[in-house]
Every structure is written in structure tokens, then in C-alpha cells.
Coordinates of C-alpha atoms and ligand atoms in Angstrom, one line a residue:
X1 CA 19.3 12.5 29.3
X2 CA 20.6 11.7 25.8
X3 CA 18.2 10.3 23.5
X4 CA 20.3 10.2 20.1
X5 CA 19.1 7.8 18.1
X6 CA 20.8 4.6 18.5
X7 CA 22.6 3.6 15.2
X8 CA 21.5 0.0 15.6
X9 CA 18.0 0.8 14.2
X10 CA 19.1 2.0 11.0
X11 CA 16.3 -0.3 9.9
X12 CA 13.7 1.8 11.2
X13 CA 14.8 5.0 9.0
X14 CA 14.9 2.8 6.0
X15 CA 11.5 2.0 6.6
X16 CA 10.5 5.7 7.2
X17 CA 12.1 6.5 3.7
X18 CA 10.4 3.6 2.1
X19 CA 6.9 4.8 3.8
X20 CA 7.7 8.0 2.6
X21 CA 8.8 7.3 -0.9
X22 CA 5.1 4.9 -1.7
X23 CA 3.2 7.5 -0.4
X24 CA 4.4 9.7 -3.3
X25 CA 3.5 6.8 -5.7
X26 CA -0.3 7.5 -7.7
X27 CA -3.2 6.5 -4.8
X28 CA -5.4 3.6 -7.1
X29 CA -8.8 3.8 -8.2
X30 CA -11.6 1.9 -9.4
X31 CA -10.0 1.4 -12.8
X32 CA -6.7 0.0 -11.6
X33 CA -7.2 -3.9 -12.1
X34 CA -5.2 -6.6 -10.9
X35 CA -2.1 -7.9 -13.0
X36 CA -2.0 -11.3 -11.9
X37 CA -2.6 -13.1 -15.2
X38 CA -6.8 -14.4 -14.7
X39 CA -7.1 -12.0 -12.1
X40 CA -9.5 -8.8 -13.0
X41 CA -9.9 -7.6 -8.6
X42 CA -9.7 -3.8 -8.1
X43 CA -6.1 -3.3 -7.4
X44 CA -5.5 -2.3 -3.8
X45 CA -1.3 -2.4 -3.9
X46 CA 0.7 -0.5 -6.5
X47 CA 4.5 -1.1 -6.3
X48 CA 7.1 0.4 -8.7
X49 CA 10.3 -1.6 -9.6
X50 CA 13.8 -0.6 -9.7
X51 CA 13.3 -0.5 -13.7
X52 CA 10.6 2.5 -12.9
X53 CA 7.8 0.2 -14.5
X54 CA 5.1 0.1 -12.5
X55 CA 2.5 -2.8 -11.1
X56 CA -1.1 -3.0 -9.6
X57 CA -2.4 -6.0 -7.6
X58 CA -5.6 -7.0 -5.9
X59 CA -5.1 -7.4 -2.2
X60 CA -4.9 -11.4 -2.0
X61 CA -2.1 -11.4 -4.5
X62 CA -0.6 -8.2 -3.3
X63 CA 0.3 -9.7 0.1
X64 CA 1.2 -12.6 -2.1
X65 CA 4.2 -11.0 -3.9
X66 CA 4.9 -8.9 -1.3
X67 CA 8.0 -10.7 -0.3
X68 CA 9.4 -11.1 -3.4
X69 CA 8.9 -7.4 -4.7
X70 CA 10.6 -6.1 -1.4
X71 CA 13.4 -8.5 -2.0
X72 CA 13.9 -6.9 -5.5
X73 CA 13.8 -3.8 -4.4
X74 CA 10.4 -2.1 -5.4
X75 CA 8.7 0.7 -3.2
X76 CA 5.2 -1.2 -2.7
X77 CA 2.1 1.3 -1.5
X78 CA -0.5 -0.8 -0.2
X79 CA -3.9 0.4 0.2
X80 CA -5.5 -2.8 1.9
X81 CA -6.3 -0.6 4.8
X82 CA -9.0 1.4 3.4
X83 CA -11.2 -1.9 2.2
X84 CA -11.7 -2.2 6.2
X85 CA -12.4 1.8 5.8
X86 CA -15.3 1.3 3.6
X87 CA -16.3 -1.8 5.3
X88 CA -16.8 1.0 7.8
X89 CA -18.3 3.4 5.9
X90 CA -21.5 0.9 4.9
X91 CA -22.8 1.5 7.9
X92 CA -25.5 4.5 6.9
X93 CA -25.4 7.8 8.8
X94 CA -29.3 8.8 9.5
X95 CA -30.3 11.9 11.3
X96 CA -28.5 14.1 8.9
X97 CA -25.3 14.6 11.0
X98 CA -26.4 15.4 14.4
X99 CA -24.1 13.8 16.4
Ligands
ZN101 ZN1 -5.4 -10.4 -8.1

């Protein structure tokens, strides 16, 4: 059976290299604030523009911008997941780690 990949979905390796290239952008920390103008939210989405400057946002208005930084071009590393993470996490572990 031939399974080359089918050119068509030359949209699928652009994402890959995308994925690829915001994973190698900084992860954000409790110090990276939003910069939406009024807006001081931890920054959960980092993306870095064609001009190499880079920008943090809170979730709400990272999902916000996310069309319009994609359509210029930016590689956008969004972090939103791991909020649900340490939703998660809250949850304490008692007994010490017996399982
Ligand atoms: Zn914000």
C-alpha cells in the first residue's frame, strides 16, 4: 500500500512547523502580564511578530487577537491549556502518594 503523503495537505506541515517553531518561544511565568492597554491578567499566550518583537496576553484577549496575529504572520504559543491543568491540580493529594 502507498501511504506518501498527499500533497494536498500541505496545510497540515505548515501547522507542524508553526507548532514546532512556538514551542521554542520562552514558556510564561507569573511575571509575564497582559499587554492589552488596562489589562494587568497573568499572560497565558506569547506570540512573536515578523519584526522579532515580542507580545504577552491574558487568555481572554489572547484568543481575542488570535486571528489577527496569525493573519500577520506571528508564531503565537498559547498556554491556555495548563489553566485547566492547575484547575486540576487544586484537587489535594492526601495519603502521601499511595496510589
Ligand atoms: Zn488581557
Amino acid at each position: 500500500m502507498n501511504t506518501e503523503p498527499d500533497p494536498t495537505m500541505d496545510l497540515t506541515f505548515t501547522d507542524a512547523a508553526s507548532a514546532q517553531e512556538a514551542a521554542q518561544l520562552p514558556a510564561l511565568t507569573a511575571f509575564d502580564r497582559c499587554d492589552a492597554p488596562d489589562c494587568t491578567a497573568q499572560a497565558y499566550v506569547r506570540a512573536r511578530l515578523r519584526s522579532g518583537r515580542s507580545l504577552v496576553f491574558c487568555g481572554h484577549h489572547g484568543h481575542d487577537l488570535l486571528p489577527a496575529l496569525a493573519g500577520q504572520g506571528a508564531v503565537v504559543r498559547d498556554d491556555t491549556p495548563l489553566l485547566v491543568e492547575n484547575r486540576l491540580r487544586i484537587t489535594p493529594s492526601i495519603g502521601g502518594g499511595r496510589n
